[in-house]
PDB file of N, CA, C and O in Angstrom:
ATOM      1  N   THR K   1    -126.650  -9.821  37.724  1.00 46.00           N
ATOM      2  CA  THR K   1    -125.836  -8.921  36.607  1.00 46.00           C
ATOM      3  C   THR K   1    -124.120 -10.056  36.274  1.00 46.00           C
ATOM      4  O   THR K   1    -123.645 -10.359  37.338  1.00 46.00           O
ATOM      5  N   ARG K   2    -124.576  -9.944  34.916  1.00 49.00           N
ATOM      6  CA  ARG K   2    -122.767 -10.765  34.576  1.00 49.00           C
ATOM      7  C   ARG K   2    -121.739  -9.768  34.398  1.00 49.00           C
ATOM      8  O   ARG K   2    -122.331  -9.025  33.401  1.00 49.00           O
ATOM      9  N   SER K   3    -120.714 -10.047  34.609  1.00 50.00           N
ATOM     10  CA  SER K   3    -119.550  -9.022  34.324  1.00 50.00           C
ATOM     11  C   SER K   3    -117.916  -9.649  34.130  1.00 50.00           C
ATOM     12  O   SER K   3    -117.973 -10.845  34.407  1.00 50.00           O
ATOM     13  N   TYR K   4    -117.526  -9.538  32.501  1.00 48.00           N
ATOM     14  CA  TYR K   4    -116.773 -10.671  32.512  1.00 48.00           C
ATOM     15  C   TYR K   4    -115.394 -10.064  33.051  1.00 48.00           C
ATOM     16  O   TYR K   4    -114.819  -8.753  32.895  1.00 48.00           O
ATOM     17  N   THR K   5    -114.865 -10.455  33.291  1.00 55.00           N
ATOM     18  CA  THR K   5    -113.550  -9.803  34.624  1.00 55.00           C
ATOM     19  C   THR K   5    -111.937 -10.710  33.845  1.00 55.00           C
ATOM     20  O   THR K   5    -110.947 -10.234  34.373  1.00 55.00           O
ATOM     21  N   GLY K   6    -112.134 -11.501  33.126  1.00 63.00           N
ATOM     22  CA  GLY K   6    -111.113 -12.350  32.738  1.00 63.00           C
ATOM     23  C   GLY K   6    -110.141 -11.660  31.531  1.00 63.00           C
ATOM     24  O   GLY K   6    -110.879 -11.359  30.841  1.00 63.00           O
ATOM     25  N   GLY K   7    -109.230 -11.518  31.419  1.00 77.00           N
ATOM     26  CA  GLY K   7    -109.089 -10.902  30.290  1.00 77.00           C
ATOM     27  C   GLY K   7    -108.332 -11.651  29.163  1.00 77.00           C
ATOM     28  O   GLY K   7    -108.142 -12.826  29.445  1.00 77.00           O
ATOM     29  N   ALA K   8    -108.415 -11.322  28.213  1.00 85.00           N
ATOM     30  CA  ALA K   8    -108.496 -12.124  27.163  1.00 85.00           C
ATOM     31  C   ALA K   8    -107.887 -11.054  25.653  1.00 85.00           C
ATOM     32  O   ALA K   8    -107.549 -10.249  25.724  1.00 85.00           O
ATOM     33  N   THR K   9    -107.120 -11.989  24.972  1.00 87.00           N
ATOM     34  CA  THR K   9    -106.211 -10.960  23.742  1.00 87.00           C
ATOM     35  C   THR K   9    -107.370 -12.032  22.421  1.00 87.00           C
ATOM     36  O   THR K   9    -106.791 -12.763  22.663  1.00 87.00           O
ATOM     37  N   THR K  10    -106.949 -10.888  21.711  1.00 88.00           N
ATOM     38  CA  THR K  10    -107.324 -11.083  19.782  1.00 88.00           C
ATOM     39  C   THR K  10    -106.069 -11.014  19.273  1.00 88.00           C
ATOM     40  O   THR K  10    -105.541 -10.224  19.277  1.00 88.00           O
ATOM     41  N   GLN K  11    -105.805 -11.661  18.453  1.00 90.00           N
ATOM     42  CA  GLN K  11    -104.318 -11.346  17.209  1.00 90.00           C
ATOM     43  C   GLN K  11    -105.250 -10.383  16.353  1.00 90.00           C
ATOM     44  O   GLN K  11    -105.794 -11.348  15.485  1.00 90.00           O
ATOM     45  N   THR K  12    -104.583  -9.151  15.746  1.00 90.00           N
ATOM     46  CA  THR K  12    -104.873  -8.786  14.661  1.00 90.00           C
ATOM     47  C   THR K  12    -103.694  -8.448  13.962  1.00 90.00           C
ATOM     48  O   THR K  12    -102.263  -8.296  13.805  1.00 90.00           O
ATOM     49  N   LEU K  13    -103.816  -7.850  12.781  1.00 90.00           N
ATOM     50  CA  LEU K  13    -103.422  -8.168  11.795  1.00 90.00           C
ATOM     51  C   LEU K  13    -102.039  -9.082  11.658  1.00 90.00           C
ATOM     52  O   LEU K  13    -101.267  -9.287  11.139  1.00 90.00           O
ATOM     53  N   PHE K  14    -103.213 -10.409  11.344  1.00 94.00           N
ATOM     54  CA  PHE K  14    -102.203 -11.605  11.253  1.00 94.00           C
ATOM     55  C   PHE K  14    -102.692 -12.003  10.034  1.00 94.00           C
ATOM     56  O   PHE K  14    -103.067 -12.071   8.704  1.00 94.00           O
ATOM     57  N   ASP K  15    -100.884 -12.498   9.657  1.00 94.00           N
ATOM     58  CA  ASP K  15    -100.585 -13.296   8.537  1.00 94.00           C
ATOM     59  C   ASP K  15    -100.193 -14.510   8.920  1.00 94.00           C
ATOM     60  O   ASP K  15     -98.988 -14.283   8.781  1.00 94.00           O
ATOM     61  N   GLY K  16    -100.876 -15.360   8.192  1.00 92.00           N
ATOM     62  CA  GLY K  16    -100.279 -16.425   8.554  1.00 92.00           C
ATOM     63  C   GLY K  16     -99.387 -17.437   7.532  1.00 92.00           C
ATOM     64  O   GLY K  16     -98.702 -18.318   7.934  1.00 92.00           O
ATOM     65  N   ARG K  17     -99.522 -16.160   6.598  1.00 94.00           N
ATOM     66  CA  ARG K  17     -97.918 -17.109   5.680  1.00 94.00           C
ATOM     67  C   ARG K  17     -96.780 -16.140   5.913  1.00 94.00           C
ATOM     68  O   ARG K  17     -95.564 -16.896   5.779  1.00 94.00           O
ATOM     69  N   THR K  18     -96.522 -15.435   7.447  1.00 96.00           N
ATOM     70  CA  THR K  18     -95.567 -15.322   7.479  1.00 96.00           C
ATOM     71  C   THR K  18     -94.780 -15.226   8.941  1.00 96.00           C
ATOM     72  O   THR K  18     -95.770 -16.265  10.038  1.00 96.00           O
ATOM     73  N   ARG K  19     -94.032 -15.961   9.237  1.00 96.00           N
ATOM     74  CA  ARG K  19     -93.382 -16.584  10.402  1.00 96.00           C
ATOM     75  C   ARG K  19     -93.273 -15.739  11.693  1.00 96.00           C
ATOM     76  O   ARG K  19     -93.560 -15.930  12.563  1.00 96.00           O
ATOM     77  N   LEU K  20     -93.372 -14.241  11.436  1.00 95.00           N
ATOM     78  CA  LEU K  20     -93.303 -13.068  12.382  1.00 95.00           C
ATOM     79  C   LEU K  20     -95.403 -13.366  13.420  1.00 95.00           C
ATOM     80  O   LEU K  20     -95.080 -13.623  14.413  1.00 95.00           O
ATOM     81  N   SER K  21     -95.920 -13.454  12.449  1.00 94.00           N
ATOM     82  CA  SER K  21     -96.961 -13.317  12.803  1.00 94.00           C
ATOM     83  C   SER K  21     -97.539 -15.236  13.600  1.00 94.00           C
ATOM     84  O   SER K  21     -97.964 -14.982  14.767  1.00 94.00           O
ATOM     85  N   GLN K  22     -96.964 -16.096  12.761  1.00 95.00           N
ATOM     86  CA  GLN K  22     -96.733 -17.447  14.037  1.00 95.00           C
ATOM     87  C   GLN K  22     -95.715 -17.206  14.587  1.00 95.00           C
ATOM     88  O   GLN K  22     -96.470 -18.073  15.986  1.00 95.00           O
ATOM     89  N   GLU K  23     -95.047 -16.411  15.031  1.00 95.00           N
ATOM     90  CA  GLU K  23     -94.264 -16.506  16.530  1.00 95.00           C
ATOM     91  C   GLU K  23     -94.942 -16.203  17.255  1.00 95.00           C
ATOM     92  O   GLU K  23     -94.849 -16.285  18.733  1.00 95.00           O
ATOM     93  N   VAL K  24     -95.485 -14.786  16.686  1.00 94.00           N
ATOM     94  CA  VAL K  24     -96.023 -13.801  17.479  1.00 94.00           C
ATOM     95  C   VAL K  24     -97.308 -14.907  18.531  1.00 94.00           C
ATOM     96  O   VAL K  24     -97.974 -14.398  19.423  1.00 94.00           O
ATOM     97  N   LEU K  25     -97.948 -15.492  17.355  1.00 94.00           N
ATOM     98  CA  LEU K  25     -99.509 -15.878  18.206  1.00 94.00           C
ATOM     99  C   LEU K  25     -98.906 -16.772  19.068  1.00 94.00           C
ATOM    100  O   LEU K  25     -99.672 -17.512  20.310  1.00 94.00           O
ATOM    101  N   ALA K  26     -97.929 -17.878  18.730  1.00 95.00           N
ATOM    102  CA  ALA K  26     -97.151 -19.059  19.487  1.00 95.00           C
ATOM    103  C   ALA K  26     -96.866 -18.379  21.228  1.00 95.00           C
ATOM    104  O   ALA K  26     -97.056 -19.249  21.814  1.00 95.00           O
ATOM    105  N   GLU K  27     -96.554 -16.943  20.727  1.00 93.00           N
ATOM    106  CA  GLU K  27     -95.878 -16.456  22.193  1.00 93.00           C
ATOM    107  C   GLU K  27     -97.342 -16.377  23.008  1.00 93.00           C
ATOM    108  O   GLU K  27     -97.080 -16.222  24.214  1.00 93.00           O
ATOM    109  N   LEU K  28     -98.231 -15.961  21.955  1.00 91.00           N
ATOM    110  CA  LEU K  28     -99.331 -15.430  22.889  1.00 91.00           C
ATOM    111  C   LEU K  28    -100.018 -16.247  23.737  1.00 91.00           C
ATOM    112  O   LEU K  28    -100.651 -16.428  24.941  1.00 91.00           O
ATOM    113  N   GLU K  29    -100.169 -17.535  22.958  1.00 92.00           N
ATOM    114  CA  GLU K  29    -100.156 -19.150  23.301  1.00 92.00           C
ATOM    115  C   GLU K  29     -99.974 -19.134  24.821  1.00 92.00           C
ATOM    116  O   GLU K  29    -100.473 -20.154  25.116  1.00 92.00           O
ATOM    117  N   ASN K  30     -98.974 -19.438  24.253  1.00 92.00           N
ATOM    118  CA  ASN K  30     -97.520 -19.879  25.392  1.00 92.00           C
ATOM    119  C   ASN K  30     -97.944 -18.980  26.697  1.00 92.00           C
ATOM    120  O   ASN K  30     -98.041 -19.442  27.612  1.00 92.00           O
ATOM    121  N   ARG K  31     -97.901 -17.692  26.516  1.00 89.00           N
ATOM    122  CA  ARG K  31     -98.298 -16.937  27.784  1.00 89.00           C
ATOM    123  C   ARG K  31     -99.993 -16.587  28.411  1.00 89.00           C
ATOM    124  O   ARG K  31     -99.589 -16.779  29.368  1.00 89.00           O
ATOM    125  N   PHE K  32    -100.539 -17.032  27.219  1.00 87.00           N
ATOM    126  CA  PHE K  32    -102.202 -16.285  28.079  1.00 87.00           C
ATOM    127  C   PHE K  32    -102.531 -17.841  27.488  1.00 87.00           C
ATOM    128  O   PHE K  32    -104.338 -17.678  28.651  1.00 87.00           O
ATOM    129  N   GLY K  33    -102.448 -19.273  27.064  1.00 90.00           N
ATOM    130  CA  GLY K  33    -103.061 -20.247  26.760  1.00 90.00           C
ATOM    131  C   GLY K  33    -104.043 -19.695  26.527  1.00 90.00           C
ATOM    132  O   GLY K  33    -104.893 -19.712  25.395  1.00 90.00           O
ATOM    133  N   ASP K  34    -105.847 -20.032  26.981  1.00 88.00           N
ATOM    134  CA  ASP K  34    -107.119 -20.083  26.910  1.00 88.00           C
ATOM    135  C   ASP K  34    -107.488 -18.795  26.427  1.00 88.00           C
ATOM    136  O   ASP K  34    -108.519 -18.302  26.415  1.00 88.00           O
ATOM    137  N   ARG K  35    -106.981 -18.061  27.057  1.00 89.00           N
ATOM    138  CA  ARG K  35    -107.382 -16.909  26.780  1.00 89.00           C
ATOM    139  C   ARG K  35    -106.556 -15.449  25.797  1.00 89.00           C
ATOM    140  O   ARG K  35    -107.214 -14.618  25.829  1.00 89.00           O
ATOM    141  N   VAL K  36    -106.377 -16.520  24.907  1.00 93.00           N
ATOM    142  CA  VAL K  36    -106.448 -15.860  23.136  1.00 93.00           C
ATOM    143  C   VAL K  36    -107.441 -16.003  22.903  1.00 93.00           C
ATOM    144  O   VAL K  36    -107.339 -18.138  22.494  1.00 93.00           O
ATOM    145  N   PHE K  37    -108.617 -15.732  22.065  1.00 94.00           N
ATOM    146  CA  PHE K  37    -109.418 -15.995  21.921  1.00 94.00           C
ATOM    147  C   PHE K  37    -108.776 -17.037  20.020  1.00 94.00           C
ATOM    148  O   PHE K  37    -107.949 -16.285  19.439  1.00 94.00           O
ATOM    149  N   LYS K  38    -109.819 -17.246  19.513  1.00 95.00           N
ATOM    150  CA  LYS K  38    -109.521 -18.204  18.534  1.00 95.00           C
ATOM    151  C   LYS K  38    -109.839 -18.038  17.351  1.00 95.00           C
ATOM    152  O   LYS K  38    -109.057 -17.718  16.041  1.00 95.00           O
ATOM    153  N   THR K  39    -110.237 -16.760  17.058  1.00 95.00           N
ATOM    154  CA  THR K  39    -110.801 -15.704  15.914  1.00 95.00           C
ATOM    155  C   THR K  39    -109.043 -14.899  14.985  1.00 95.00           C
ATOM    156  O   THR K  39    -108.902 -14.041  16.332  1.00 95.00           O
ATOM    157  N   ARG K  40    -108.677 -14.667  14.565  1.00 95.00           N
ATOM    158  CA  ARG K  40    -107.603 -14.055  14.060  1.00 95.00           C
ATOM    159  C   ARG K  40    -107.994 -12.944  12.820  1.00 95.00           C
ATOM    160  O   ARG K  40    -108.889 -13.174  12.270  1.00 95.00           O
ATOM    161  N   ILE K  41    -107.559 -11.699  13.245  1.00 95.00           N
ATOM    162  CA  ILE K  41    -108.277 -11.219  12.332  1.00 95.00           C
ATOM    163  C   ILE K  41    -107.214 -10.616  11.112  1.00 95.00           C
ATOM    164  O   ILE K  41    -105.649 -10.139  11.920  1.00 95.00           O
ATOM    165  N   PRO K  42    -107.189 -11.037  10.605  1.00 95.00           N
ATOM    166  CA  PRO K  42    -106.443 -10.987   9.061  1.00 95.00           C
ATOM    167  C   PRO K  42    -106.050  -9.183   9.045  1.00 95.00           C
ATOM    168  O   PRO K  42    -106.331  -8.343   8.809  1.00 95.00           O
ATOM    169  N   ARG K  43    -104.287  -8.974   8.232  1.00 92.00           N
ATOM    170  CA  ARG K  43    -103.553  -7.883   7.707  1.00 92.00           C
ATOM    171  C   ARG K  43    -104.999  -7.582   6.196  1.00 92.00           C
ATOM    172  O   ARG K  43    -104.294  -8.941   5.403  1.00 92.00           O
ATOM    173  N   THR K  44    -105.648  -7.054   6.376  1.00 92.00           N
ATOM    174  CA  THR K  44    -106.001  -6.864   4.438  1.00 92.00           C
ATOM    175  C   THR K  44    -106.129  -5.405   3.899  1.00 92.00           C
ATOM    176  O   THR K  44    -106.507  -4.771   4.860  1.00 92.00           O
ATOM    177  N   ILE K  45    -106.155  -5.440   3.001  1.00 92.00           N
ATOM    178  CA  ILE K  45    -106.523  -4.427   2.400  1.00 92.00           C
ATOM    179  C   ILE K  45    -107.654  -3.128   2.568  1.00 92.00           C
ATOM    180  O   ILE K  45    -107.350  -1.664   3.018  1.00 92.00           O
ATOM    181  N   ARG K  46    -108.531  -3.917   2.295  1.00 90.00           N
ATOM    182  CA  ARG K  46    -110.031  -3.452   2.855  1.00 90.00           C
ATOM    183  C   ARG K  46    -110.301  -3.080   4.756  1.00 90.00           C
ATOM    184  O   ARG K  46    -110.919  -2.171   4.625  1.00 90.00           O
ATOM    185  N   LEU K  47    -109.490  -3.850   5.101  1.00 90.00           N
ATOM    186  CA  LEU K  47    -109.458  -3.360   6.889  1.00 90.00           C
ATOM    187  C   LEU K  47    -108.654  -2.077   7.131  1.00 90.00           C
ATOM    188  O   LEU K  47    -108.390  -1.523   7.702  1.00 90.00           O
ATOM    189  N   SER K  48    -107.743  -2.206   6.036  1.00 90.00           N
ATOM    190  CA  SER K  48    -106.598  -1.028   6.262  1.00 90.00           C
ATOM    191  C   SER K  48    -107.081   0.167   5.870  1.00 90.00           C
ATOM    192  O   SER K  48    -106.703   1.386   6.015  1.00 90.00           O
ATOM    193  N   GLU K  49    -108.299  -0.085   4.459  1.00 90.00           N
ATOM    194  CA  GLU K  49    -108.735   1.255   4.171  1.00 90.00           C
ATOM    195  C   GLU K  49    -109.577   1.839   4.684  1.00 90.00           C
ATOM    196  O   GLU K  49    -110.238   2.751   4.909  1.00 90.00           O
ATOM    197  N   ALA K  50    -110.593   1.072   5.561  1.00 88.00           N
ATOM    198  CA  ALA K  50    -112.204   1.312   5.960  1.00 88.00           C
ATOM    199  C   ALA K  50    -111.847   2.878   6.855  1.00 88.00           C
ATOM    200  O   ALA K  50    -112.521   3.603   6.763  1.00 88.00           O
ATOM    201  N   PRO K  51    -110.664   3.025   7.312  1.00 88.00           N
ATOM    202  CA  PRO K  51    -110.808   4.344   8.762  1.00 88.00           C
ATOM    203  C   PRO K  51    -110.876   5.280   7.540  1.00 88.00           C
ATOM    204  O   PRO K  51    -111.248   6.616   7.722  1.00 88.00           O
ATOM    205  N   SER K  52    -110.184   5.530   6.496  1.00 91.00           N
ATOM    206  CA  SER K  52    -109.473   6.557   5.763  1.00 91.00           C
ATOM    207  C   SER K  52    -111.480   7.036   5.265  1.00 91.00           C
ATOM    208  O   SER K  52    -111.321   7.746   4.520  1.00 91.00           O
ATOM    209  N   HIS K  53    -112.025   6.262   4.817  1.00 87.00           N
ATOM    210  CA  HIS K  53    -113.542   6.343   4.658  1.00 87.00           C
ATOM    211  C   HIS K  53    -114.701   6.492   5.754  1.00 87.00           C
ATOM    212  O   HIS K  53    -115.569   6.902   5.773  1.00 87.00           O
ATOM    213  N   GLY K  54    -113.784   6.890   6.636  1.00 91.00           N
ATOM    214  CA  GLY K  54    -114.428   6.937   7.889  1.00 91.00           C
ATOM    215  C   GLY K  54    -115.611   6.676   8.472  1.00 91.00           C
ATOM    216  O   GLY K  54    -116.429   6.847   9.098  1.00 91.00           O
ATOM    217  N   LEU K  55    -115.460   4.869   8.096  1.00 88.00           N
ATOM    218  CA  LEU K  55    -116.330   4.282   8.597  1.00 88.00           C
ATOM    219  C   LEU K  55    -115.711   2.755   9.376  1.00 88.00           C
ATOM    220  O   LEU K  55    -114.786   2.356   8.566  1.00 88.00           O
ATOM    221  N   PRO K  56    -116.453   2.172  10.235  1.00 90.00           N
ATOM    222  CA  PRO K  56    -116.318   0.722  10.531  1.00 90.00           C
ATOM    223  C   PRO K  56    -115.994  -0.189   9.043  1.00 90.00           C
ATOM    224  O   PRO K  56    -116.734  -0.040   8.119  1.00 90.00           O
ATOM    225  N   ILE K  57    -114.840  -1.204   9.482  1.00 89.00           N
ATOM    226  CA  ILE K  57    -115.570  -2.031   8.882  1.00 89.00           C
ATOM    227  C   ILE K  57    -116.766  -2.770   7.788  1.00 89.00           C
ATOM    228  O   ILE K  57    -116.390  -3.283   6.839  1.00 89.00           O
ATOM    229  N   ILE K  58    -116.966  -3.101   8.703  1.00 90.00           N
ATOM    230  CA  ILE K  58    -118.712  -3.726   8.716  1.00 90.00           C
ATOM    231  C   ILE K  58    -119.406  -2.657   8.003  1.00 90.00           C
ATOM    232  O   ILE K  58    -120.286  -3.450   6.996  1.00 90.00           O
ATOM    233  N   TYR K  59    -119.292  -1.271   8.007  1.00 90.00           N
ATOM    234  CA  TYR K  59    -120.035  -1.062   7.059  1.00 90.00           C
ATOM    235  C   TYR K  59    -119.339  -0.795   6.014  1.00 90.00           C
ATOM    236  O   TYR K  59    -120.413  -0.546   4.681  1.00 90.00           O
ATOM    237  N   SER K  60    -118.139  -0.637   5.752  1.00 88.00           N
ATOM    238  CA  SER K  60    -117.481  -0.222   4.296  1.00 88.00           C
ATOM    239  C   SER K  60    -117.022  -1.236   3.369  1.00 88.00           C
ATOM    240  O   SER K  60    -117.614  -0.796   2.103  1.00 88.00           O
ATOM    241  N   ASP K  61    -116.957  -2.011   4.010  1.00 90.00           N
ATOM    242  CA  ASP K  61    -117.317  -3.738   2.960  1.00 90.00           C
ATOM    243  C   ASP K  61    -117.879  -4.779   3.654  1.00 90.00           C
ATOM    244  O   ASP K  61    -116.862  -5.897   4.671  1.00 90.00           O
ATOM    245  N   PHE K  62    -119.092  -4.987   4.179  1.00 91.00           N
ATOM    246  CA  PHE K  62    -119.405  -6.286   4.683  1.00 91.00           C
ATOM    247  C   PHE K  62    -119.099  -7.661   4.847  1.00 91.00           C
ATOM    248  O   PHE K  62    -118.921  -8.204   5.577  1.00 91.00           O
ATOM    249  N   HIS K  63    -119.145  -8.318   3.842  1.00 94.00           N
ATOM    250  CA  HIS K  63    -117.918  -9.655   3.416  1.00 94.00           C
ATOM    251  C   HIS K  63    -116.721  -9.581   3.220  1.00 94.00           C
ATOM    252  O   HIS K  63    -116.617 -10.606   2.678  1.00 94.00           O
ATOM    253  N   SER K  64    -116.366  -8.583   3.357  1.00 94.00           N
ATOM    254  CA  SER K  64    -114.655  -8.529   3.225  1.00 94.00           C
ATOM    255  C   SER K  64    -114.200  -9.564   4.223  1.00 94.00           C
ATOM    256  O   SER K  64    -114.636  -9.724   5.361  1.00 94.00           O
ATOM    257  N   THR K  65    -113.037 -10.448   4.155  1.00 94.00           N
ATOM    258  CA  THR K  65    -112.453 -11.715   5.194  1.00 94.00           C
ATOM    259  C   THR K  65    -112.282 -10.661   6.466  1.00 94.00           C
ATOM    260  O   THR K  65    -112.530 -11.050   7.354  1.00 94.00           O
ATOM    261  N   GLY K  66    -111.428  -9.220   6.369  1.00 93.00           N
ATOM    262  CA  GLY K  66    -111.456  -8.700   7.732  1.00 93.00           C
ATOM    263  C   GLY K  66    -113.030  -8.248   8.591  1.00 93.00           C
ATOM    264  O   GLY K  66    -113.064  -8.324   9.730  1.00 93.00           O
ATOM    265  N   SER K  67    -113.873  -7.992   7.595  1.00 94.00           N
ATOM    266  CA  SER K  67    -114.829  -7.231   8.731  1.00 94.00           C
ATOM    267  C   SER K  67    -115.838  -9.102   9.149  1.00 94.00           C
ATOM    268  O   SER K  67    -116.484  -8.719  10.310  1.00 94.00           O
ATOM    269  N   GLU K  68    -115.771 -10.061   8.385  1.00 96.00           N
ATOM    270  CA  GLU K  68    -116.316 -11.285   8.572  1.00 96.00           C
ATOM    271  C   GLU K  68    -115.654 -11.470   9.883  1.00 96.00           C
ATOM    272  O   GLU K  68    -116.028 -12.165  11.193  1.00 96.00           O
ATOM    273  N   ALA K  69    -114.267 -11.934   9.576  1.00 96.00           N
ATOM    274  CA  ALA K  69    -113.344 -11.898  11.471  1.00 96.00           C
ATOM    275  C   ALA K  69    -113.267 -10.933  12.578  1.00 96.00           C
ATOM    276  O   ALA K  69    -113.550 -11.334  13.400  1.00 96.00           O
ATOM    277  N   SER K  70    -113.830  -9.850  12.297  1.00 94.00           N
ATOM    278  CA  SER K  70    -114.607  -8.687  13.593  1.00 94.00           C
ATOM    279  C   SER K  70    -115.597  -9.192  14.135  1.00 94.00           C
ATOM    280  O   SER K  70    -115.532  -9.097  15.170  1.00 94.00           O
ATOM    281  N   ILE K  71    -116.417  -9.931  12.874  1.00 95.00           N
ATOM    282  CA  ILE K  71    -117.570 -10.036  13.599  1.00 95.00           C
ATOM    283  C   ILE K  71    -117.884 -11.440  14.345  1.00 95.00           C
ATOM    284  O   ILE K  71    -118.204 -11.693  15.392  1.00 95.00           O
ATOM    285  N   ARG K  72    -117.042 -12.352  13.697  1.00 96.00           N
ATOM    286  CA  ARG K  72    -116.278 -13.089  14.365  1.00 96.00           C
ATOM    287  C   ARG K  72    -116.172 -13.422  15.334  1.00 96.00           C
ATOM    288  O   ARG K  72    -116.108 -13.832  17.133  1.00 96.00           O
ATOM    289  N   SER K  73    -114.958 -12.485  15.803  1.00 94.00           N
ATOM    290  CA  SER K  73    -114.101 -11.449  16.811  1.00 94.00           C
ATOM    291  C   SER K  73    -114.961 -11.372  17.949  1.00 94.00           C
ATOM    292  O   SER K  73    -115.491 -11.560  19.265  1.00 94.00           O
ATOM    293  N   CYS K  74    -115.980 -10.299  17.112  1.00 93.00           N
ATOM    294  CA  CYS K  74    -117.230  -9.434  18.533  1.00 93.00           C
ATOM    295  C   CYS K  74    -118.035 -10.797  19.346  1.00 93.00           C
ATOM    296  O   CYS K  74    -118.391 -10.700  20.072  1.00 93.00           O
ATOM    297  N   GLU K  75    -118.453 -12.002  18.614  1.00 95.00           N
ATOM    298  CA  GLU K  75    -119.352 -13.040  18.900  1.00 95.00           C
ATOM    299  C   GLU K  75    -118.518 -13.754  19.750  1.00 95.00           C
ATOM    300  O   GLU K  75    -119.131 -14.371  20.967  1.00 95.00           O
ATOM    301  N   GLU K  76    -117.237 -14.220  19.783  1.00 93.00           N
ATOM    302  CA  GLU K  76    -116.689 -14.862  20.375  1.00 93.00           C
ATOM    303  C   GLU K  76    -116.228 -13.975  22.200  1.00 93.00           C
ATOM    304  O   GLU K  76    -116.458 -14.759  23.146  1.00 93.00           O
ATOM    305  N   VAL K  77    -115.871 -12.693  22.052  1.00 91.00           N
ATOM    306  CA  VAL K  77    -116.041 -11.788  22.849  1.00 91.00           C
ATOM    307  C   VAL K  77    -117.187 -12.151  24.330  1.00 91.00           C
ATOM    308  O   VAL K  77    -118.098 -11.767  25.207  1.00 91.00           O
ATOM    309  N   LEU K  78    -118.384 -11.745  22.809  1.00 92.00           N
ATOM    310  CA  LEU K  78    -119.853 -11.476  23.770  1.00 92.00           C
ATOM    311  C   LEU K  78    -120.029 -13.380  24.661  1.00 92.00           C
ATOM    312  O   LEU K  78    -121.004 -13.424  25.243  1.00 92.00           O
ATOM    313  N   HIS K  79    -119.576 -14.197  23.648  1.00 91.00           N
ATOM    314  CA  HIS K  79    -119.737 -15.746  24.380  1.00 91.00           C
ATOM    315  C   HIS K  79    -119.047 -15.534  26.028  1.00 91.00           C
ATOM    316  O   HIS K  79    -119.464 -15.824  26.678  1.00 91.00           O
ATOM    317  N   ALA K  80    -117.729 -15.236  25.596  1.00 87.00           N
ATOM    318  CA  ALA K  80    -116.829 -15.011  26.883  1.00 87.00           C
ATOM    319  C   ALA K  80    -117.734 -14.344  28.398  1.00 87.00           C
ATOM    320  O   ALA K  80    -117.503 -14.640  29.185  1.00 87.00           O
ATOM    321  N   CYS K  81    -118.296 -12.802  27.486  1.00 86.00           N
ATOM    322  CA  CYS K  81    -118.881 -12.490  28.487  1.00 86.00           C
ATOM    323  C   CYS K  81    -120.012 -13.190  29.276  1.00 86.00           C
ATOM    324  O   CYS K  81    -120.562 -13.324  30.543  1.00 86.00           O
ATOM    325  N   GLN K  82    -120.631 -14.133  28.012  1.00 85.00           N
ATOM    326  CA  GLN K  82    -121.741 -14.631  29.292  1.00 85.00           C
ATOM    327  C   GLN K  82    -121.240 -15.946  30.020  1.00 85.00           C
ATOM    328  O   GLN K  82    -122.510 -16.696  30.667  1.00 85.00           O
ATOM    329  N   LYS K  83    -120.608 -16.235  30.032  1.00 73.00           N
ATOM    330  CA  LYS K  83    -120.255 -17.747  30.929  1.00 73.00           C
ATOM    331  C   LYS K  83    -120.258 -17.381  32.264  1.00 73.00           C
ATOM    332  O   LYS K  83    -119.894 -16.098  32.683  1.00 73.00           O
TER     333      LYS K  83
END
């Protein structure tokens, strides 16, 4: 049985246009190195609205940027668990 024991982090609410997001990402990469997943979950209106619909983003708007990033993030975690 495989079990993932290495800690890792994903940056959420990421907005690459802002200095704050870029500084936070740089600090995460500085502190955690390769334990920072590559997928960034962007700050989007659809992602923010999903909880008010009572649904995960993949059900409320499957093809949105936030949904697609969330799916990629899950795939990245699953890949890390299989190592």
